[in-house]
């Protein structure tokens, strides 16, 4: 029973900062300085506020389990400085062809058996061709038939491709803004911020849920982290799903060797996402294997309510499922919307 869902959190909030009043189409609801002011709160106040917002909209003891599968790995034409799948860098990731449908469905079935309720399929494409859309549409239908929520991330989409994916039944399309507009160009040169926004508009116009977040630890400033959160929060409407990735440093990528961000700064980023986008699913995404359990618990306290579950992200590793099950047990967390999480064996 969750009577907390009706609490008006505005009466519980510490006074500053407040978003801009206007919420009309295209209006700025969160200025970068408003988000910076959130980051600047004492850590305990920030977490308290994030937890209040979180509890007003979600069961604070539930976390969604989402499993990722790379359906087409490596050889990507883009030059995203963090990514092991770019053909521009020597990372040892081999380029592969699109995975056959039956293998995708086997992986989805296995993820479901482990307790996942969401299945996210990623392809290392700059943008898919129309014939690729036909092939991945069959994957969407098959995975949905298993009763799993579906998400895909395939690169830039044209409007008609977004409509085809919607027609296939795709629930969410993931396409990240990744960083603040003014920092973006120092990380990626092969596409623009506006290209990203255009794809997001096609996804929105086609009627799909938008999954859009970013990545921190790229060497950006706090102001730029706040700039990313403000960009996301000012999308109208804001995304239904916001993955927050912490850079997984991969040898051979230009960003390997970057100074990692303070772990508490990562937690602050989660909290800022939760406060500025109260109803979104905030996904504690890449970088979890490099975090200890106490830090992950702080991320949940800050309002993260989804994780990638299973021993692999796309090409890098993720905590083993049994470690995650043990963590949930210790924290009294339950997997959202699914059957009880399967035990070993
Ligand atoms: N090619 C598609 C695209 O870029 O939209 C989809 C896949 S791409 C791997 C999805 C997201 O993964 C990126 O936007 C970035 O946020 C995240 N990502 C990629 N490499 C990462 C890394 N080394 N560490 C953390 N996150 C990473
Ligand atoms: C997202 O924002 N993070 C996920 C998912 N969307 C597709 C991908 C993380 C990839 C981490 C690096 C790798 O494993 O290749
Ligand atoms: Fe390609 Fe996506 Fe990696 Fe960029 S993040 S190189 S678009 S797979």
Coordinates of C-alpha atoms and ligand atoms in Angstrom, one line a residue:
X1 CA 0.0 0.0 0.0
X2 CA 1.5 3.3 -1.0
X3 CA -0.5 6.2 0.4
X4 CA 2.6 8.4 0.1
X5 CA 1.9 8.8 -3.6
X6 CA -0.5 11.7 -2.9
X7 CA 1.8 13.7 -0.7
X8 CA 2.4 17.3 -2.0
X9 CA 6.2 17.4 -1.7
X10 CA 6.3 21.2 -2.3
X11 CA 5.4 21.7 1.4
X12 CA 8.3 19.5 2.4
X13 CA 11.0 21.0 0.3
X14 CA 13.8 23.1 1.7
X15 CA 13.3 26.6 0.2
X16 CA 15.7 27.3 -2.6
X17 CA 16.3 26.5 -5.4
X18 CA 13.0 26.5 -7.3
X19 CA 12.4 25.7 -11.0
X20 CA 11.2 28.4 -13.3
X21 CA 7.4 28.7 -13.1
X22 CA 6.7 28.5 -16.8
X23 CA 6.0 25.0 -18.1
X24 CA 4.6 25.9 -21.4
X25 CA 5.8 24.2 -24.6
X26 CA 9.5 24.9 -25.0
X27 CA 9.8 26.9 -21.8
X28 CA 12.9 26.6 -19.6
X29 CA 11.7 24.9 -16.4
X30 CA 15.2 24.4 -15.0
X31 CA 17.9 26.9 -15.6
X32 CA 21.5 25.5 -15.3
X33 CA 22.0 27.7 -12.2
X34 CA 18.9 26.1 -10.6
X35 CA 20.4 22.7 -11.1
X36 CA 23.8 23.9 -9.9
X37 CA 22.2 25.1 -6.8
X38 CA 20.8 21.6 -6.2
X39 CA 24.4 20.2 -6.6
X40 CA 25.6 22.8 -4.1
X41 CA 23.2 21.7 -1.3
X42 CA 24.7 20.0 1.7
X43 CA 24.8 16.3 0.7
X44 CA 22.3 15.3 3.4
X45 CA 19.8 18.0 2.4
X46 CA 20.1 17.0 -1.3
X47 CA 19.5 13.3 -0.5
X48 CA 16.6 14.1 1.8
X49 CA 15.0 16.2 -0.9
X50 CA 15.6 13.6 -3.6
X51 CA 14.1 10.9 -1.3
X52 CA 11.0 13.0 -0.7
X53 CA 10.4 13.5 -4.4
X54 CA 11.1 9.8 -5.0
X55 CA 8.7 8.6 -2.4
X56 CA 6.0 10.9 -3.7
X57 CA 6.0 9.0 -7.0
X58 CA 7.5 5.6 -6.5
X59 CA 7.8 2.8 -4.0
X60 CA 11.3 3.6 -2.6
X61 CA 12.0 -0.1 -2.0
X62 CA 11.5 -1.2 -5.6
X63 CA 14.1 -1.2 -8.3
X64 CA 13.5 -2.3 -11.9
X65 CA 15.8 -5.0 -13.4
X66 CA 16.7 -4.4 -17.0
X67 CA 19.0 -6.6 -19.0
X68 CA 21.1 -5.3 -21.9
X69 CA 22.0 -7.2 -25.0
X70 CA 24.4 -6.0 -27.7
X71 CA 22.6 -7.2 -30.9
X72 CA 25.2 -5.6 -33.2
X73 CA 28.6 -5.0 -31.7
X74 CA 31.6 -2.8 -32.7
X75 CA 32.7 -1.2 -35.9
X76 CA 30.7 2.0 -35.3
X77 CA 31.3 4.9 -37.6
X78 CA 30.9 7.5 -34.8
X79 CA 33.8 8.7 -32.8
X80 CA 32.3 9.0 -29.3
X81 CA 35.4 9.4 -27.1
X82 CA 34.2 7.1 -24.4
X83 CA 33.0 4.2 -26.5
X84 CA 34.8 0.9 -27.0
X85 CA 32.7 0.2 -30.1
X86 CA 33.9 3.1 -32.2
X87 CA 35.8 2.0 -35.3
X88 CA 38.0 5.0 -34.8
X89 CA 39.8 3.5 -31.8
X90 CA 41.8 0.3 -31.2
X91 CA 40.0 -1.3 -28.2
X92 CA 40.0 -4.9 -29.2
X93 CA 36.2 -5.0 -29.7
X94 CA 35.5 -7.0 -32.8
X95 CA 32.9 -5.8 -35.2
X96 CA 30.0 -8.3 -35.6
X97 CA 26.9 -8.6 -37.8
X98 CA 23.4 -8.2 -36.5
X99 CA 22.5 -11.1 -34.2
X100 CA 20.0 -13.7 -35.5
X101 CA 16.5 -13.4 -34.1
X102 CA 16.5 -16.8 -32.3
X103 CA 19.6 -15.9 -30.4
X104 CA 18.1 -12.6 -29.3
X105 CA 15.0 -14.4 -28.1
X106 CA 17.0 -17.0 -26.2
X107 CA 18.9 -14.2 -24.4
X108 CA 15.6 -12.4 -23.6
X109 CA 14.1 -15.7 -22.3
X110 CA 17.2 -16.2 -20.1
X111 CA 17.0 -12.6 -18.8
X112 CA 13.3 -13.1 -17.9
X113 CA 14.2 -16.4 -16.1
X114 CA 16.7 -14.4 -14.0
X115 CA 14.0 -11.9 -13.0
X116 CA 14.5 -9.1 -15.5
X117 CA 11.3 -7.3 -16.6
X118 CA 12.8 -5.1 -19.2
X119 CA 15.1 -6.0 -22.1
X120 CA 17.2 -3.4 -23.8
X121 CA 18.8 -4.1 -27.2
X122 CA 21.7 -2.0 -28.4
X123 CA 23.3 -1.8 -31.8
X124 CA 26.6 0.0 -32.6
X125 CA 25.2 1.9 -35.6
X126 CA 25.5 5.6 -36.5
X127 CA 21.9 5.1 -37.9
X128 CA 20.1 2.0 -39.0
X129 CA 19.1 1.2 -42.6
X130 CA 15.5 0.5 -43.4
X131 CA 16.2 -3.2 -43.8
X132 CA 17.8 -3.2 -40.3
X133 CA 14.5 -1.7 -38.9
X134 CA 12.6 -4.7 -40.4
X135 CA 14.9 -7.1 -38.7
X136 CA 14.9 -5.5 -35.3
X137 CA 11.1 -5.1 -35.5
X138 CA 10.9 -8.8 -35.5
X139 CA 13.0 -8.8 -32.3
X140 CA 10.7 -6.3 -30.7
X141 CA 7.7 -8.4 -31.4
X142 CA 9.4 -11.6 -30.1
X143 CA 10.7 -10.0 -26.9
X144 CA 7.3 -8.4 -26.2
X145 CA 5.6 -11.7 -26.7
X146 CA 7.7 -13.0 -23.7
X147 CA 6.1 -10.3 -21.6
X148 CA 9.2 -8.1 -21.3
X149 CA 9.2 -4.3 -21.6
X150 CA 11.3 -3.4 -24.7
X151 CA 13.9 -0.8 -25.3
X152 CA 16.2 -0.3 -28.3
X153 CA 19.2 2.0 -29.0
X154 CA 20.2 1.9 -32.6
X155 CA 21.6 5.4 -33.2
X156 CA 20.0 8.2 -35.1
X157 CA 16.5 7.6 -36.5
X158 CA 14.5 9.2 -39.3
X159 CA 10.8 9.9 -38.7
X160 CA 9.5 6.9 -40.7
X161 CA 11.9 4.6 -38.9
X162 CA 10.6 5.7 -35.5
X163 CA 7.1 5.1 -36.7
X164 CA 8.0 1.5 -37.8
X165 CA 9.5 0.8 -34.4
X166 CA 6.4 2.1 -32.7
X167 CA 4.2 0.0 -35.0
X168 CA 6.3 -3.1 -34.0
X169 CA 5.4 -2.3 -30.4
X170 CA 8.7 -0.9 -29.1
X171 CA 8.1 0.7 -25.6
X172 CA 11.2 2.9 -25.3
X173 CA 13.9 4.2 -27.6
X174 CA 17.2 5.1 -25.9
X175 CA 19.2 8.0 -27.4
X176 CA 21.3 9.9 -24.9
X177 CA 22.2 13.6 -25.0
X178 CA 25.3 12.4 -23.1
X179 CA 26.6 15.8 -21.9
X180 CA 26.0 19.5 -21.9
X181 CA 25.8 21.1 -25.4
X182 CA 29.0 23.2 -24.9
X183 CA 31.1 20.1 -23.9
X184 CA 29.6 17.7 -26.4
X185 CA 31.8 18.8 -29.3
X186 CA 35.0 17.9 -27.4
X187 CA 33.8 14.3 -27.0
X188 CA 32.1 13.5 -30.4
X189 CA 32.8 15.1 -33.7
X190 CA 30.8 12.9 -36.1
X191 CA 27.3 14.2 -35.2
X192 CA 25.9 17.3 -33.5
X193 CA 23.8 17.9 -30.5
X194 CA 21.0 19.0 -32.8
X195 CA 21.2 15.6 -34.6
X196 CA 20.5 14.0 -31.2
X197 CA 17.6 16.3 -30.5
X198 CA 16.1 15.6 -33.9
X199 CA 16.1 11.9 -33.3
X200 CA 14.5 12.4 -29.9
X201 CA 11.8 14.5 -31.5
X202 CA 11.1 11.7 -34.0
X203 CA 10.8 9.2 -31.2
X204 CA 8.5 11.5 -29.3
X205 CA 6.4 12.3 -32.4
X206 CA 6.0 8.6 -33.1
X207 CA 4.5 8.1 -29.7
X208 CA 7.2 6.1 -28.0
X209 CA 8.6 6.6 -24.6
X210 CA 11.9 8.5 -24.6
X211 CA 14.9 7.0 -22.8
X212 CA 17.5 9.7 -22.7
X213 CA 20.3 10.4 -20.3
X214 CA 24.0 10.9 -20.2
X215 CA 27.4 10.0 -19.1
X216 CA 29.6 11.7 -16.4
X217 CA 33.2 11.3 -15.7
X218 CA 34.3 12.5 -19.1
X219 CA 36.3 15.4 -17.7
X220 CA 33.3 17.8 -17.7
X221 CA 32.8 20.5 -15.0
X222 CA 30.0 20.4 -12.5
X223 CA 28.4 23.3 -14.4
X224 CA 28.4 21.0 -17.4
X225 CA 26.9 18.1 -15.5
X226 CA 24.2 20.5 -14.3
X227 CA 23.8 21.6 -18.0
X228 CA 23.1 18.0 -19.0
X229 CA 20.5 17.6 -16.3
X230 CA 18.9 20.9 -17.3
X231 CA 18.8 19.9 -20.9
X232 CA 17.0 16.7 -20.0
X233 CA 14.6 18.2 -17.6
X234 CA 13.6 20.9 -20.1
X235 CA 12.7 18.5 -22.8
X236 CA 9.0 18.9 -23.1
X237 CA 7.9 16.5 -21.8
X238 CA 11.0 15.3 -19.9
X239 CA 12.0 11.7 -20.8
X240 CA 10.2 8.8 -19.2
X241 CA 13.5 7.2 -18.6
X242 CA 16.9 8.7 -17.8
X243 CA 20.0 6.5 -17.7
X244 CA 23.0 8.0 -15.8
X245 CA 26.2 6.4 -16.8
X246 CA 29.5 6.7 -15.1
X247 CA 32.4 6.4 -17.6
X248 CA 33.8 2.9 -17.8
X249 CA 37.3 3.6 -18.9
X250 CA 38.3 1.3 -21.8
X251 CA 41.9 1.1 -23.0
X252 CA 42.3 2.5 -26.5
X253 CA 39.5 5.1 -26.1
X254 CA 40.6 8.7 -25.9
X255 CA 39.0 9.1 -22.5
X256 CA 40.9 6.3 -20.9
X257 CA 43.0 7.8 -18.1
X258 CA 40.5 10.6 -17.3
X259 CA 40.3 11.6 -13.7
X260 CA 37.3 9.8 -12.3
X261 CA 34.6 11.9 -10.7
X262 CA 34.1 11.9 -6.9
X263 CA 31.6 9.2 -6.1
X264 CA 29.5 11.6 -4.1
X265 CA 29.3 13.8 -7.2
X266 CA 27.9 10.8 -9.1
X267 CA 25.2 10.4 -6.3
X268 CA 24.5 14.2 -6.6
X269 CA 23.9 13.7 -10.3
X270 CA 21.4 11.0 -9.6
X271 CA 19.7 13.2 -7.0
X272 CA 19.5 16.1 -9.4
X273 CA 17.9 13.9 -12.1
X274 CA 15.3 12.6 -9.6
X275 CA 14.4 16.1 -8.3
X276 CA 14.2 17.7 -11.7
X277 CA 12.3 14.8 -13.3
X278 CA 10.2 13.4 -10.5
X279 CA 8.3 10.8 -12.4
X280 CA 11.0 9.4 -14.7
X281 CA 12.8 6.1 -14.2
X282 CA 16.3 7.1 -13.2
X283 CA 18.6 4.3 -14.3
X284 CA 21.8 3.7 -12.4
X285 CA 23.6 2.5 -15.6
X286 CA 27.2 1.9 -16.7
X287 CA 29.9 2.0 -14.1
X288 CA 28.2 0.0 -11.3
X289 CA 30.8 -2.7 -11.3
X290 CA 33.4 -0.1 -10.3
X291 CA 31.2 1.1 -7.3
X292 CA 31.0 -0.6 -4.0
X293 CA 27.7 -1.6 -2.5
X294 CA 27.5 1.3 -0.1
X295 CA 27.8 3.7 -3.0
X296 CA 25.1 1.9 -4.9
X297 CA 22.8 2.1 -1.9
X298 CA 23.4 5.9 -1.9
X299 CA 22.4 6.0 -5.5
X300 CA 19.1 4.2 -4.6
X301 CA 18.6 6.6 -1.8
X302 CA 19.1 9.5 -4.2
X303 CA 16.3 8.1 -6.4
X304 CA 17.7 5.6 -8.8
X305 CA 15.1 3.0 -9.4
X306 CA 16.5 0.8 -12.2
X307 CA 19.7 -1.1 -12.8
X308 CA 21.2 -3.1 -15.6
X309 CA 21.1 -6.7 -14.4
X310 CA 23.3 -9.4 -15.8
X311 CA 27.0 -9.9 -16.1
X312 CA 27.4 -7.8 -19.2
X313 CA 26.5 -4.3 -20.4
X314 CA 27.1 -4.1 -24.1
X315 CA 30.8 -4.9 -24.3
X316 CA 32.0 -4.3 -20.7
X317 CA 31.2 -6.2 -17.5
X318 CA 28.5 -5.5 -15.0
X319 CA 28.1 -7.0 -11.5
X320 CA 27.1 -10.7 -11.5
X321 CA 23.4 -11.3 -11.0
X322 CA 23.9 -13.2 -7.8
X323 CA 25.8 -10.3 -6.3
X324 CA 22.9 -8.0 -7.2
X325 CA 20.4 -10.4 -5.7
X326 CA 22.5 -10.5 -2.5
X327 CA 22.6 -6.7 -2.4
X328 CA 18.8 -6.5 -2.9
X329 CA 18.4 -8.9 0.0
X330 CA 20.7 -6.9 2.3
X331 CA 18.9 -3.7 1.4
X332 CA 15.4 -5.1 1.5
X333 CA 14.9 -4.1 -2.1
X334 CA 12.4 -5.8 -4.3
X335 CA 12.5 -6.2 -8.1
X336 CA 9.8 -4.0 -9.6
X337 CA 6.9 -5.5 -11.5
X338 CA 8.3 -9.0 -11.8
X339 CA 8.2 -12.4 -10.3
X340 CA 10.4 -12.9 -7.3
X341 CA 14.0 -12.7 -8.5
X342 CA 15.3 -16.2 -9.4
X343 CA 17.9 -17.7 -7.0
X344 CA 20.9 -19.6 -8.2
X345 CA 20.3 -22.8 -10.1
Ligands
LIG1 N1 25.0 3.6 -30.8 C1 23.9 4.1 -30.0 C2 24.0 5.5 -29.5 O1 25.1 5.9 -29.3 O2 23.0 6.1 -29.4 C3 23.6 3.2 -28.9 C4 24.6 2.5 -28.0 S1 25.6 3.6 -27.0 C5 26.7 2.4 -26.4 C6 24.5 4.1 -25.7 C7 25.1 4.9 -24.6 O3 26.0 4.1 -23.8 C8 25.9 6.1 -24.9 O4 25.1 7.2 -25.3 C9 26.7 6.4 -23.6 O5 26.0 7.2 -22.8 C10 26.8 5.0 -23.0 N2 28.2 4.5 -23.1 C11 28.9 4.1 -24.1 N3 30.2 3.8 -23.8 C12 30.3 3.9 -22.4 C13 31.3 3.8 -21.5 N4 32.5 3.4 -21.8 N5 31.0 4.1 -20.2 C14 29.8 4.5 -19.8 N6 28.8 4.6 -20.7 C15 29.0 4.4 -22.0
LIG2 C1 22.8 3.7 -21.7 O1 22.6 4.9 -21.4 N1 23.8 2.9 -21.1 C2 23.7 1.6 -21.7 C3 22.4 1.6 -22.5 N2 22.1 3.0 -22.5 C4 22.5 1.1 -23.9 C5 25.0 1.2 -22.4 C6 26.2 1.3 -21.5 C7 27.4 0.8 -22.3 C8 28.6 0.7 -21.5 C9 29.8 0.4 -22.3 C10 29.8 -1.0 -22.9 O2 29.5 -2.0 -22.2 O3 30.1 -1.1 -24.1
LIG3 FE1 28.7 4.3 -31.9 FE2 26.9 4.6 -29.9 FE3 29.5 3.9 -29.4 FE4 28.9 6.3 -30.2 S1 28.2 5.4 -28.3 S2 30.6 5.0 -31.0 S3 27.2 5.9 -31.6 S4 28.0 2.6 -30.4

